[in-house]
Short mmCIF file of C-alpha atoms and ligand atoms in Angstrom, two decimals:
data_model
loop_
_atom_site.label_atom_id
_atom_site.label_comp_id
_atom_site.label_asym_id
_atom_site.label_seq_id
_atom_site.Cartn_x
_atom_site.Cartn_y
_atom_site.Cartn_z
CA UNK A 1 -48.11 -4.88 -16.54
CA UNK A 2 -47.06 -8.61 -16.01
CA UNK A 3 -49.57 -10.86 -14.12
CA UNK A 4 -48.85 -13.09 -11.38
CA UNK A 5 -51.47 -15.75 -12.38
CA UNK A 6 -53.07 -17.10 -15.42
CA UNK A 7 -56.81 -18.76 -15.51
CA UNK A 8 -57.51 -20.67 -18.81
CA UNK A 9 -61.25 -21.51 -18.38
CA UNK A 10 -63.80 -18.59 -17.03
CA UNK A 11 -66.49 -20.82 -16.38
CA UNK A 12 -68.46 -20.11 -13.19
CA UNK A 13 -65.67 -21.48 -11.11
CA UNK A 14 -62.81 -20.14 -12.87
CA UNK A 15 -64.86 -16.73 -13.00
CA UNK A 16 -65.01 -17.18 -9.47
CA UNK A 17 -61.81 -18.14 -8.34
CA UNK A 18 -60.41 -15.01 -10.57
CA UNK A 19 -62.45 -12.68 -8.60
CA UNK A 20 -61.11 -13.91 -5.19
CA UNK A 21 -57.55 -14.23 -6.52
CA UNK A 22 -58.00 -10.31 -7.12
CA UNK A 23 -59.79 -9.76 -3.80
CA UNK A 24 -56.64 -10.78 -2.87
CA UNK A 25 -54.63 -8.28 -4.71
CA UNK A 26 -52.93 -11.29 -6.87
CA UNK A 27 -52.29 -9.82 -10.31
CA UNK A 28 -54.72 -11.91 -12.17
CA UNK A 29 -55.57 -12.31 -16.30
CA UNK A 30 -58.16 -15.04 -17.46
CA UNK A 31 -58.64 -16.54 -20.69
CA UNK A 32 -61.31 -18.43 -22.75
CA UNK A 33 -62.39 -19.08 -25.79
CA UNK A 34 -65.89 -18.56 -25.29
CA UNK A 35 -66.08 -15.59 -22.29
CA UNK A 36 -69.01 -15.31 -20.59
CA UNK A 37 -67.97 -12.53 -17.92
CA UNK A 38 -69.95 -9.03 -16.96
CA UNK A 39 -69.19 -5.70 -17.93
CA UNK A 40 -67.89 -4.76 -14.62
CA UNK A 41 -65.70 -8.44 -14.19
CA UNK A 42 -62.67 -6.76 -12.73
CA UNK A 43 -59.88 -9.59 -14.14
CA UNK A 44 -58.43 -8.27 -17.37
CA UNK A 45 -59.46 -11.14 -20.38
CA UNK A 46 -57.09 -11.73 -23.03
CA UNK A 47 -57.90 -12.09 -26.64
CA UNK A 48 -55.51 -15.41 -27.04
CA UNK A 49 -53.81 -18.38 -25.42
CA UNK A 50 -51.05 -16.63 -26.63
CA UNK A 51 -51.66 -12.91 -25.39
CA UNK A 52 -52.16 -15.07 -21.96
CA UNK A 53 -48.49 -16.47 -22.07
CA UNK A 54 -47.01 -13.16 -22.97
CA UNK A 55 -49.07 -11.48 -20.26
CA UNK A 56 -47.47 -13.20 -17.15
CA UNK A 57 -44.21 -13.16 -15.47
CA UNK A 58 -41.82 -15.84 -15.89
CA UNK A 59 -41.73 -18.85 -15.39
CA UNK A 60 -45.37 -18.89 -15.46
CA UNK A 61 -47.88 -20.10 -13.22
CA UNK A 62 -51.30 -21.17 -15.48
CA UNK A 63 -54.29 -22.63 -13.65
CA UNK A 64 -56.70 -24.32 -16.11
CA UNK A 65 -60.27 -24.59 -14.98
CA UNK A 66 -61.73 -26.79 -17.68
CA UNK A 67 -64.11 -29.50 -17.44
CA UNK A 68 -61.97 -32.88 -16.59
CA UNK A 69 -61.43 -35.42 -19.42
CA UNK A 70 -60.39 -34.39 -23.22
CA UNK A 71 -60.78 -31.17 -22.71
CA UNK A 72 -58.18 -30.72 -20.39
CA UNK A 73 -55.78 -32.01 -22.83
CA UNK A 74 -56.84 -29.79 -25.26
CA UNK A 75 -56.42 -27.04 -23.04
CA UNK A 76 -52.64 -28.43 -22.40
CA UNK A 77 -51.78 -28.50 -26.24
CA UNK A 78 -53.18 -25.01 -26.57
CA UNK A 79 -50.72 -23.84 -24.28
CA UNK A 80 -48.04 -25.61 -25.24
CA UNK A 81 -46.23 -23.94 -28.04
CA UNK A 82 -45.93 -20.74 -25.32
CA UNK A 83 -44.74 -22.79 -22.50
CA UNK A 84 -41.31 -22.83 -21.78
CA UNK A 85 -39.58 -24.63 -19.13
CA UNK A 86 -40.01 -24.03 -15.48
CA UNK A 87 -43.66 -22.74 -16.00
CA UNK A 88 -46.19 -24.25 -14.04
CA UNK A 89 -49.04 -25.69 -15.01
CA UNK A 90 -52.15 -26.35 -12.42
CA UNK A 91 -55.10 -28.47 -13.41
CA UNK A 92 -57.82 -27.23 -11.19
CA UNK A 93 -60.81 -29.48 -12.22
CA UNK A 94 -61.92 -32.72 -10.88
CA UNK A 95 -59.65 -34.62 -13.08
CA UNK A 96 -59.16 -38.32 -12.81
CA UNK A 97 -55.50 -38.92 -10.76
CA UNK A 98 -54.17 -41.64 -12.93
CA UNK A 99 -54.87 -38.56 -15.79
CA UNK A 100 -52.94 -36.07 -13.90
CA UNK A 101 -50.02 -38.78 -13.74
CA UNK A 102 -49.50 -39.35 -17.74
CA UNK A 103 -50.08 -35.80 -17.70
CA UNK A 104 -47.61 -34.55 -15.26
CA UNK A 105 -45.13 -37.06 -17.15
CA UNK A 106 -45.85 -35.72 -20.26
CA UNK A 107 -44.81 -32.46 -19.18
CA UNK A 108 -41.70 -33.22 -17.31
CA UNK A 109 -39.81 -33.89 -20.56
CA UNK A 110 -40.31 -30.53 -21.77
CA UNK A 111 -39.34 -29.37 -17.83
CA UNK A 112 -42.88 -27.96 -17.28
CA UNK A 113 -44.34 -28.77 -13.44
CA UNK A 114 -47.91 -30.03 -13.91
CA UNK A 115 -49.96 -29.90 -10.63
CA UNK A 116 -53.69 -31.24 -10.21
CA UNK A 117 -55.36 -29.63 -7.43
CA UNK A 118 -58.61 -30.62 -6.29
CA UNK A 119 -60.85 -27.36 -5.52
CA UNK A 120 -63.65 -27.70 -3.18
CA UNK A 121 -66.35 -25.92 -2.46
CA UNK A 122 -68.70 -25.02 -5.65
CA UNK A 123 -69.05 -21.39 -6.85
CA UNK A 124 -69.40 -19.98 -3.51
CA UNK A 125 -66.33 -21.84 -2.09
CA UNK A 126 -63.96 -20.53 -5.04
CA UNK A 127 -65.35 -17.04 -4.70
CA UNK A 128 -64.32 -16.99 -0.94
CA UNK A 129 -62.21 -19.27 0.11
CA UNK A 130 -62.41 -23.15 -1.15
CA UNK A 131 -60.49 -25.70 0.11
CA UNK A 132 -57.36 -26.87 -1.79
CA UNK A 133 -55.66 -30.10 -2.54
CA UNK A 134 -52.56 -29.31 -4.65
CA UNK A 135 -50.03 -32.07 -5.45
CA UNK A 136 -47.58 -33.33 -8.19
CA UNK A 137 -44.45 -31.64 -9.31
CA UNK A 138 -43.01 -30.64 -5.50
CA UNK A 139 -40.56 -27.98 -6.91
CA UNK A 140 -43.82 -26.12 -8.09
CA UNK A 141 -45.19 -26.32 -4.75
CA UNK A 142 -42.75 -23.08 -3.17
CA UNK A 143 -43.23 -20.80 -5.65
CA UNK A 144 -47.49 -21.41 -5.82
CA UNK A 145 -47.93 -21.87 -1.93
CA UNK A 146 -48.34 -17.80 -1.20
CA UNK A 147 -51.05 -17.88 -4.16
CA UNK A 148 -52.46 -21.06 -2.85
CA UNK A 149 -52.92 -20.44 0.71
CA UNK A 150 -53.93 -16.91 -0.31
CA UNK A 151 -57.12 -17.85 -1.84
CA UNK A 152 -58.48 -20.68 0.25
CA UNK A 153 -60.62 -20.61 2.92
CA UNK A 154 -59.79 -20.28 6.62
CA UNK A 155 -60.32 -22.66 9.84
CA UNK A 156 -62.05 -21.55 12.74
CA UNK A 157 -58.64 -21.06 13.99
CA UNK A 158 -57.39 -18.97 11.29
CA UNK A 159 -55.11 -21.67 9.41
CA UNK A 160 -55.57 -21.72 5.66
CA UNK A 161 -57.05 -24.97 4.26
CA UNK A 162 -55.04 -25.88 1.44
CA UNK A 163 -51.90 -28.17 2.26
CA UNK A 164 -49.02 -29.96 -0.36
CA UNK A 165 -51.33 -33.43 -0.95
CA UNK A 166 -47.96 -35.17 -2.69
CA UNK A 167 -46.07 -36.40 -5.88
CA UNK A 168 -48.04 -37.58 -9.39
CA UNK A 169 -52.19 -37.66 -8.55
CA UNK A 170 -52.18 -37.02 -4.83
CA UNK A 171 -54.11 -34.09 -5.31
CA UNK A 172 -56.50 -34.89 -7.18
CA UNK A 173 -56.82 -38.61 -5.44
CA UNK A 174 -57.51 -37.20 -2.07
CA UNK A 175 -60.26 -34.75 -3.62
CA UNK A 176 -61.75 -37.78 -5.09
CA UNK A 177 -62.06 -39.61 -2.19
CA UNK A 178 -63.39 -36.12 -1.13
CA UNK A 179 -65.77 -36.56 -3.17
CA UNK A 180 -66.89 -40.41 -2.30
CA UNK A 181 -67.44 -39.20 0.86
CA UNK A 182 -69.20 -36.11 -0.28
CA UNK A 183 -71.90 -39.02 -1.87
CA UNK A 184 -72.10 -40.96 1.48
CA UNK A 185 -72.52 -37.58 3.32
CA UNK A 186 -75.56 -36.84 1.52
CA UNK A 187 -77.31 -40.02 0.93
CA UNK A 188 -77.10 -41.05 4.41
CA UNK A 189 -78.90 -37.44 4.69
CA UNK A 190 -80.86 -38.56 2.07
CA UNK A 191 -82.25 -42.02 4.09
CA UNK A 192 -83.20 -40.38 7.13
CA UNK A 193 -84.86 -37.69 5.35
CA UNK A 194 -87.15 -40.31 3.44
CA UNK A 195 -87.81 -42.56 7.52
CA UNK A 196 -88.70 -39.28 8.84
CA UNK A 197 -91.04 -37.80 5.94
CA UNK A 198 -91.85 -41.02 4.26
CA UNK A 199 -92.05 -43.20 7.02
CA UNK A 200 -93.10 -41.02 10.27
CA UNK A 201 -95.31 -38.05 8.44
CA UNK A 202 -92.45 -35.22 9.50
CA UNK A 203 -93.61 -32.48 7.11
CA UNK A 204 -90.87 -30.68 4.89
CA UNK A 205 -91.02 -27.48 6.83
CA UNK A 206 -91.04 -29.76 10.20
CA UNK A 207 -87.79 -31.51 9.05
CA UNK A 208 -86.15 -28.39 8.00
CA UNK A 209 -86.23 -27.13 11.72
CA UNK A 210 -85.05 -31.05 12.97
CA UNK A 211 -81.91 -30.49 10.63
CA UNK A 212 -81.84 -26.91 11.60
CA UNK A 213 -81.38 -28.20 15.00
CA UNK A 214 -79.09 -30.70 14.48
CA UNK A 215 -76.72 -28.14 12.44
CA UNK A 216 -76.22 -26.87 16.05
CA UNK A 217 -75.13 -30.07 17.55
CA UNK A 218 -72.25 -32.57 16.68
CA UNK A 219 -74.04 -33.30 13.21
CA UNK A 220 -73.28 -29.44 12.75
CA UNK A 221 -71.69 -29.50 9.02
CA UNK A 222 -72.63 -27.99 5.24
CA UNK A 223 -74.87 -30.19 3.87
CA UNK A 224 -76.75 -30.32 7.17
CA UNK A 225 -77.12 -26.27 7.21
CA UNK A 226 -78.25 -26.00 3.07
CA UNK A 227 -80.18 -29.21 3.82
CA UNK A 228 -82.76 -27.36 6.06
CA UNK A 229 -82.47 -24.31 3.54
CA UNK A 230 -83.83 -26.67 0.98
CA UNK A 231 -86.42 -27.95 3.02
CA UNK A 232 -87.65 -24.35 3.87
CA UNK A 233 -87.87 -22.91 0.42
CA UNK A 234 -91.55 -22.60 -1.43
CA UNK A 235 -92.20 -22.07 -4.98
CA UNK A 236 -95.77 -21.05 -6.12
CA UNK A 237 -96.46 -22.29 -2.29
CA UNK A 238 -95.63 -25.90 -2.85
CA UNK A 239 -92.15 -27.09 -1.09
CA UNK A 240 -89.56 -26.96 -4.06
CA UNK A 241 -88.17 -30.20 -2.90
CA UNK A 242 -91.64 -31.95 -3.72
CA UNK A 243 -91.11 -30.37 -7.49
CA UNK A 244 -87.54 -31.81 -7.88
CA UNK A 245 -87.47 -35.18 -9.91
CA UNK A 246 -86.08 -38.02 -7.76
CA UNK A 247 -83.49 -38.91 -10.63
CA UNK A 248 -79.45 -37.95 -9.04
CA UNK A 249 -77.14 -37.75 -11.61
CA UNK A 250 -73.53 -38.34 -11.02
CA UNK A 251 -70.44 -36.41 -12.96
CA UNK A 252 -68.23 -39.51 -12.09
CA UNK A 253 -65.78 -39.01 -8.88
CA UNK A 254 -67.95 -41.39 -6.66
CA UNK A 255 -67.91 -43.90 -9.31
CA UNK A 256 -64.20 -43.56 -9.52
CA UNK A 257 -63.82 -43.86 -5.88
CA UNK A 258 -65.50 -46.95 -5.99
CA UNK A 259 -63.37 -48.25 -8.84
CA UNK A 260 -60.24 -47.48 -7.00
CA UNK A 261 -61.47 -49.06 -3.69
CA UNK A 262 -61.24 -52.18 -5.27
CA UNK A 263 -57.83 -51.46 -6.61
CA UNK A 264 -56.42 -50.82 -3.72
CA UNK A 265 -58.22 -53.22 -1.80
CA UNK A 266 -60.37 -51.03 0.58
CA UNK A 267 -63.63 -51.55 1.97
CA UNK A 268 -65.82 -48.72 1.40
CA UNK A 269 -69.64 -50.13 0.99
CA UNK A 270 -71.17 -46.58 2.34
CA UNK A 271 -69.40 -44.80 -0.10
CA UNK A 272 -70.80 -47.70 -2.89
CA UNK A 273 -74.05 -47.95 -1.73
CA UNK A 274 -73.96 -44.41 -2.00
CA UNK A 275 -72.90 -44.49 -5.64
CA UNK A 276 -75.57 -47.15 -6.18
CA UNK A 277 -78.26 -45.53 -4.68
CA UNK A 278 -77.93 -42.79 -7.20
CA UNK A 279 -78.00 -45.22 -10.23
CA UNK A 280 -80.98 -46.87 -8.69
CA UNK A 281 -82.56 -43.32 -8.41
CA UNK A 282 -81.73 -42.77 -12.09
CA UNK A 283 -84.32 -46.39 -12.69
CA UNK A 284 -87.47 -44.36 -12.27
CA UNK A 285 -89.19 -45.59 -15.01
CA UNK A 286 -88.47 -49.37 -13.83
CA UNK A 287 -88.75 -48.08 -10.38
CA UNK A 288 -92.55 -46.84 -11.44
CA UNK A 289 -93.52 -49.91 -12.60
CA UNK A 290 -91.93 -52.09 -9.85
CA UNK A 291 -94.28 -49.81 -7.70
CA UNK A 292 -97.33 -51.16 -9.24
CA UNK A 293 -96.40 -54.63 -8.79
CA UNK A 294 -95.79 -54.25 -5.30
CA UNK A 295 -98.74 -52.06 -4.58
CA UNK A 296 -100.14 -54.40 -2.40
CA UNK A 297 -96.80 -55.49 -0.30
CA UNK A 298 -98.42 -53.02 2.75
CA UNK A 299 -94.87 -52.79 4.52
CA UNK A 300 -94.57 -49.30 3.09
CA UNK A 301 -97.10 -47.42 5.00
CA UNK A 302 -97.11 -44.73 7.05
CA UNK A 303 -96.14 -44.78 11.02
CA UNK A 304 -98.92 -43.28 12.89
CA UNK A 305 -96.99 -42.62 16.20
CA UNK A 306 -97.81 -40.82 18.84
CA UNK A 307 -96.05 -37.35 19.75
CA UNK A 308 -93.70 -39.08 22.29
CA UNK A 309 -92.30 -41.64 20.05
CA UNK A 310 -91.85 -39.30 17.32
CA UNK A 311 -89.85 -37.13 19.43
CA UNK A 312 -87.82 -39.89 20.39
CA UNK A 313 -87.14 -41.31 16.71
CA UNK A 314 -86.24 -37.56 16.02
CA UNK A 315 -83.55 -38.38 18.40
CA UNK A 316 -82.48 -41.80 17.40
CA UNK A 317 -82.26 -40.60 13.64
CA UNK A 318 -79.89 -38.03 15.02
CA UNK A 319 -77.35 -40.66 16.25
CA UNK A 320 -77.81 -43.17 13.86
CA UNK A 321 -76.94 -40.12 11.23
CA UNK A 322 -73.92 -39.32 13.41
CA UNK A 323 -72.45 -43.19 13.88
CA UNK A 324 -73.24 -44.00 10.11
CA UNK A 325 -71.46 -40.53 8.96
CA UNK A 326 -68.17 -41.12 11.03
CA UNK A 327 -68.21 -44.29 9.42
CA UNK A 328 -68.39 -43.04 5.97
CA UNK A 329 -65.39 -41.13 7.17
CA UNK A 330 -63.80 -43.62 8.66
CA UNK A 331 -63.95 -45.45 5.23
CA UNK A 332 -62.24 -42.63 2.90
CA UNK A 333 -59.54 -42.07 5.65
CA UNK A 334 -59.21 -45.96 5.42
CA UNK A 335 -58.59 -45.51 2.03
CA UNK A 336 -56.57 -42.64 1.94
CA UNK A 337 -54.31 -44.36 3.83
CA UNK A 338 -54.04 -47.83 1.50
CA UNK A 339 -53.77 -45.87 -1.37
CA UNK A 340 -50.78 -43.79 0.08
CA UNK A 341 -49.22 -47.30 0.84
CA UNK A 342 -50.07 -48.64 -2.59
CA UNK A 343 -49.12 -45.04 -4.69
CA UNK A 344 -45.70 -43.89 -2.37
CA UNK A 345 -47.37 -40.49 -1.94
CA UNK A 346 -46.79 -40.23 2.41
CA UNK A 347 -50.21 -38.46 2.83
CA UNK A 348 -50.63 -36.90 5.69
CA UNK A 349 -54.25 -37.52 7.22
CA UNK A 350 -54.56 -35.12 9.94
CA UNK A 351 -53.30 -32.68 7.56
CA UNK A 352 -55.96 -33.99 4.89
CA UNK A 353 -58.32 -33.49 7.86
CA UNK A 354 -57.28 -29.92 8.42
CA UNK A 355 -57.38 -29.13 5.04
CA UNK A 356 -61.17 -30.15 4.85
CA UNK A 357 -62.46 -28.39 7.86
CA UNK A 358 -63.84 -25.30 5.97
CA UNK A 359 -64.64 -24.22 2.12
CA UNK A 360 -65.02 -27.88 0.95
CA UNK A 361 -68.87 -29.48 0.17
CA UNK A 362 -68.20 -31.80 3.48
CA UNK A 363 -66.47 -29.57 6.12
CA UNK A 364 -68.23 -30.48 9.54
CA UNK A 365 -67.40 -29.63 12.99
CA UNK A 366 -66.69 -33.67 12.91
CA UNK A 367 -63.52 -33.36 11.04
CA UNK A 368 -61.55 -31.21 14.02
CA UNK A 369 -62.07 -34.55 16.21
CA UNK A 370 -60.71 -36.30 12.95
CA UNK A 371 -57.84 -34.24 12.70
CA UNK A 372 -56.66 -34.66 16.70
CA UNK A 373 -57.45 -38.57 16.12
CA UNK A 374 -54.71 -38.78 13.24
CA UNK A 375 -51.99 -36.37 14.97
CA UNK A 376 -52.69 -38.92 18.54
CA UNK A 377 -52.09 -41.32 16.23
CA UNK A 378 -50.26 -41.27 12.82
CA UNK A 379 -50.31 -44.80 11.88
CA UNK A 380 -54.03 -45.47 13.51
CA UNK A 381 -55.37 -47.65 10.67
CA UNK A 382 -59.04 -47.03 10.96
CA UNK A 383 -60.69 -43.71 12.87
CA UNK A 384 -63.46 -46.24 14.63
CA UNK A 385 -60.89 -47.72 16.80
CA UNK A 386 -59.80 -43.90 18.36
CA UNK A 387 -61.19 -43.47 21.26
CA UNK A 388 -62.89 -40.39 20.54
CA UNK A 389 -65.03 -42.34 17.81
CA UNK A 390 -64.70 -45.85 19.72
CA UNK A 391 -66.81 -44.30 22.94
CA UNK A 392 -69.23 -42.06 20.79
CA UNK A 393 -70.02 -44.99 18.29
CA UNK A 394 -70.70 -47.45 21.69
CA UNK A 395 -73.04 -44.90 22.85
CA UNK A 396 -75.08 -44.27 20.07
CA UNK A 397 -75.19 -48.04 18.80
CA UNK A 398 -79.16 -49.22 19.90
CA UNK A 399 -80.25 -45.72 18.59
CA UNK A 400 -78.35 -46.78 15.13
CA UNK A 401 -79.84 -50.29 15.37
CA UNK A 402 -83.63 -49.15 15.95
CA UNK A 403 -83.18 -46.94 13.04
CA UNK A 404 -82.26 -49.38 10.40
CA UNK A 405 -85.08 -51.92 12.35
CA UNK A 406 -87.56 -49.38 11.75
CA UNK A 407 -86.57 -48.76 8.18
CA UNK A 408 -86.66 -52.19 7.32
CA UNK A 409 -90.12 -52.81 9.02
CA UNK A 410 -91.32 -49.95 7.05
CA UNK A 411 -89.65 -50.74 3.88
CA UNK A 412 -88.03 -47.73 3.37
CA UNK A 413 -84.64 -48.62 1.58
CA UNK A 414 -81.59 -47.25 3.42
CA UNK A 415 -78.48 -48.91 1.77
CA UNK A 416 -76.36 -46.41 3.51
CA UNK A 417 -76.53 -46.49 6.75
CA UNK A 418 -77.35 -50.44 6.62
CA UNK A 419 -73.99 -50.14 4.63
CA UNK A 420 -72.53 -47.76 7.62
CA UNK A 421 -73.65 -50.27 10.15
CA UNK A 422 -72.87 -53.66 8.60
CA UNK A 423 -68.85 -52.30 8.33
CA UNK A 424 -69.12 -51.60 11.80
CA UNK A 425 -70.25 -54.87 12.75
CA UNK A 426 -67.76 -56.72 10.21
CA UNK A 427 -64.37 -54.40 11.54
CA UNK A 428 -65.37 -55.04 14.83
CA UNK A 429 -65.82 -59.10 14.63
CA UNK A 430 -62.71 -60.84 15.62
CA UNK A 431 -64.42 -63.60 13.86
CA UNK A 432 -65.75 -63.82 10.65
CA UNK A 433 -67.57 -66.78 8.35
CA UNK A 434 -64.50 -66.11 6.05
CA UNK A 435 -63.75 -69.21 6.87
CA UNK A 436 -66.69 -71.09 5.29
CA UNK A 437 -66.06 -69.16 1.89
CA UNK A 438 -62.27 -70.88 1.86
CA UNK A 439 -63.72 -73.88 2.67
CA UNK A 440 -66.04 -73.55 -0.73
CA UNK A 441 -63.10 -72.13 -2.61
CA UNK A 442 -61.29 -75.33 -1.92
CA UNK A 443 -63.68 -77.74 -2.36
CA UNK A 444 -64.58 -76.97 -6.10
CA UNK A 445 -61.44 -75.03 -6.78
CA UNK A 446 -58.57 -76.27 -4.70
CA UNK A 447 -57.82 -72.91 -3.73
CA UNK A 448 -56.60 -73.98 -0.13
CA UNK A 449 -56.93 -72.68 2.89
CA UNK A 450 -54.54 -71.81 6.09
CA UNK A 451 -56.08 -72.77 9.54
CA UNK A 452 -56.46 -71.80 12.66
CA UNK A 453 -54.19 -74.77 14.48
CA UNK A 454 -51.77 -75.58 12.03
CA UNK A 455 -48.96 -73.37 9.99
CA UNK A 456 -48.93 -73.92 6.34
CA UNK A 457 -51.54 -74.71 3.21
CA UNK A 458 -54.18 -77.12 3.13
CA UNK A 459 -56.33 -79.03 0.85
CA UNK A 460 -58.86 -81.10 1.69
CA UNK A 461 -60.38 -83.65 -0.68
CA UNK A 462 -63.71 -82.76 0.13
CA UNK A 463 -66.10 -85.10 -1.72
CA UNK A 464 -64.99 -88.52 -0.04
CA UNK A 465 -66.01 -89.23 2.90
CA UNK A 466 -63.28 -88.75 5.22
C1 6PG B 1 -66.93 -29.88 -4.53
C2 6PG B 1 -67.88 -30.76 -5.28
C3 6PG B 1 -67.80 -30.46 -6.73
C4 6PG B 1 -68.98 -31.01 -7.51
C5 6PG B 1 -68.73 -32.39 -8.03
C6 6PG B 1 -69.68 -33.47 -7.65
O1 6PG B 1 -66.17 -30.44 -3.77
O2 6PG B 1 -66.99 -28.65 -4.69
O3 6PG B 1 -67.55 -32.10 -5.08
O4 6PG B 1 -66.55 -30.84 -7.20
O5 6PG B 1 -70.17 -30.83 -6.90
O6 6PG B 1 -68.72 -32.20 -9.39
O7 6PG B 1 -70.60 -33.63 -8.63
P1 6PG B 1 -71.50 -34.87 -8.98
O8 6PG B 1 -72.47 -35.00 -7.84
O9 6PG B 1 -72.16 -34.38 -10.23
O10 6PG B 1 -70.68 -36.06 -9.21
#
């Protein structure tokens, strides 16, 4: 029997992602050095890197699922002296892009295509039906597409989400900025949470039914649904979200998202402040103390409202989490599209859209209106300007405003949506104090500075008096 597919790396999501590649009826054989895999684990396990090779057809199609960094090039060189040329080789972890590059290069000379795919959607997702960002080596792309769109999840109308990202990193770029998002998604969760339990009393089990509700509406998305399963569950009958230590960690693709903004020049502060918010968690012994110097600041205390205005923040927090979220959306796309400019990778964003509208961590009902924005409008530079986005972010505005009033009168820290709705305000001023900074970078620099009534450079000798 020759296999179809390879996995290198049975880890819970290679495991996974071998079990719905044989759901499938793909001819399937894993491999790892350490297996971990039940009795009854229906994918055949070789003994060797080596009985792997000989085990598939040829050329060979290899998808590693190994933790991204070295060990992913130790994977590669395991494989290499039973590679031959024409195999393919698919990185399936959240591997850095600019990795996947030297990589893919690497390979090339010995006429091996090397494709990163990002892979969204945790255990669950890979078992049935993530979404999937494959790009790199194009040839490679025809001969893994049946396998590909095989195994990933399906839209609500039927079409597979996994689509050809692009050449060198694309792949793995576009589930990185997947990923930024993925942090802005949840923190901005993460603020109103803490206004509406921290600041206005709303018990756990009370805010699990608000998100519950909102799931049904046009918030309705992933995190919102397991958001109000967390809320709901109970250990020992205390809310297990009480016992959790307020610490995030990070395994690095938000903080690489953030890197590469400034690379490429985009503005993303939602996605940073997201990224900061979760090293400013990881402060809590600083964050203890600080507490105790500031005991007495009384800005932090409790709302006592009455039912009616609770009800209505209830329904301001909804729309202020709606307008800050399509922002945070608006930002990645924003990127997506400078960094296809800056790379020469052509992405296409309603496809990207598409692609992300079921199986990954931030599918949402938002991302159909996404997808129609970018196929309107190919070259539309930033989603907020669409009129689909345009109207809904007019209309929801004073709701967003009150929010982040409230939250700053209370002193709860929301660096998120604040984030969220200072990039609004600064994308839509035609005018901003820009100009002051080049003034200041000219007078104790000599920078320059272009104005407003004049073509060409200027200098202005700024410390005598005329
Ligand atoms: C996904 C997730 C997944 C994982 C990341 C994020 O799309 O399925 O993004 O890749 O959860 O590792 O993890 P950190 O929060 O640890 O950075």
């Amino acid at each position: 029997m020759t296999y179809k597919i390879g996995i290198l790396g049975l880890g819970v999501m290679g495991r996974s992602l071998g079990l719905n590649l044989h759901r499938n009826r793909i001819p399937v054989i894993g491999f790892d050095p350490a297996p971990k895999v039940d009795a009854d684990y229906p994918v055949p396990v070789s003994a060797s890197v080596r009985d792997l090779a000989s085990a598939l057809e040829t050329p060979r199609v290899i998808l590693m699922m190994v933790p991204a960094g070295e060990a992913v090039d130790a994977a590669i060189d395991s494989l290499k002296p039973y590679l031959q040329k024409g195999d393919i080789l698919i990185d399936g972890g959240n591997s850095f892009f600019a990795d996947t590059e030297r990589r893919a290069k690497r390979l090339k000379e010995d006429g091996i295509s090397f494709v990163g795919m990002g892979v969204s959607g945790g255990e669950s997702g890979a078992l049935l039906g993530p979404s999937l960002m494959p790009g790199g080596g194009e040839a490679a792309w025809a001969r893994i597409r049946p396998i590909v769109l095989s195994i990933a999840a399906k839209a609500p109308d039927g079409e597979p989400c996994a689509a050809w990202m692009g050449s060198g990193g694309a792949g793995h770029y576009v589930k990185m900025v997947h990923n930024g998002i993925e942090y802005a998604d949840m923190q901005l969760i993460a603020e109103i949470y803490d206004l509406l339990h921290r600041g206005a009393g709303f018990s756990n089990a009370e805010l699990a039914e608000i998100f519950a509700e909102w799931n049904k509406g046009e918030l309705q998305s992933y995190l919102i649904e397991i958001t109000a399963q967390i809320l709901r569950r109970k250990e020992g009958g205390v809310d297990l979200v009480d016992l959790i230590l307020d610490e995030a960690a990070q395994k690095g693709t938000g903080k690489w998202t953030s890197q590469n903004a400034f690379d490429v020049g985009a503005p993303i502060p939602t996605i940073n402040a997201a990224v900061e918010s979760r090293i400013l968690s990881s402060l809590k012994a600083e964050r203890v103390a600080a507490a105790q110097v500031f005991n007495g600041l009384g800005t932090d205390a409790r709302m006592v409202l009455p039912d009616t205005r609770r009800q209505e923040l209830v329904h301001l927090a909804e729309q202020a989490l709606y307008a800050s979220k399509v922002v945070s959306y608006a930002q990645g796309f924003a990127m997506l599209r400078l960094a296809s400019t800056e790379y020469d990778w052509g992405l296409d964003l309603a496809a990207i859209a598409r692609v992300w509208r079921a199986g990954c961590i931030i599918r949402a009902e938002l991302l159909e209106s996404v997808s129609a924005a970018f196929t309107r409008q190919p070259a539309l530079p930033n989603l907020l300007t669409d009129s689909a986005f345009s109207v809904s972010l007019l209309a929801r505005q004073a709701a967003w405003r009150e929010v982040v009033q409230t939250a700053v009168g209370l002193g709860i820290p929301m660096l998120a949506t604040s984030a969220s709705l200072a990039y609004f305000d600064a994308y839509r001023s035609a005018v901003l104090p820009a100009n002051l900074t080049q003034a200041q970078r000219d007078y104790f620099g000599a920078h320059t500075y272009r104005r407003v009534d004049r073509e060409g450079s200027f200098h202005t000798h700024w410390e005598s008096s005329v």
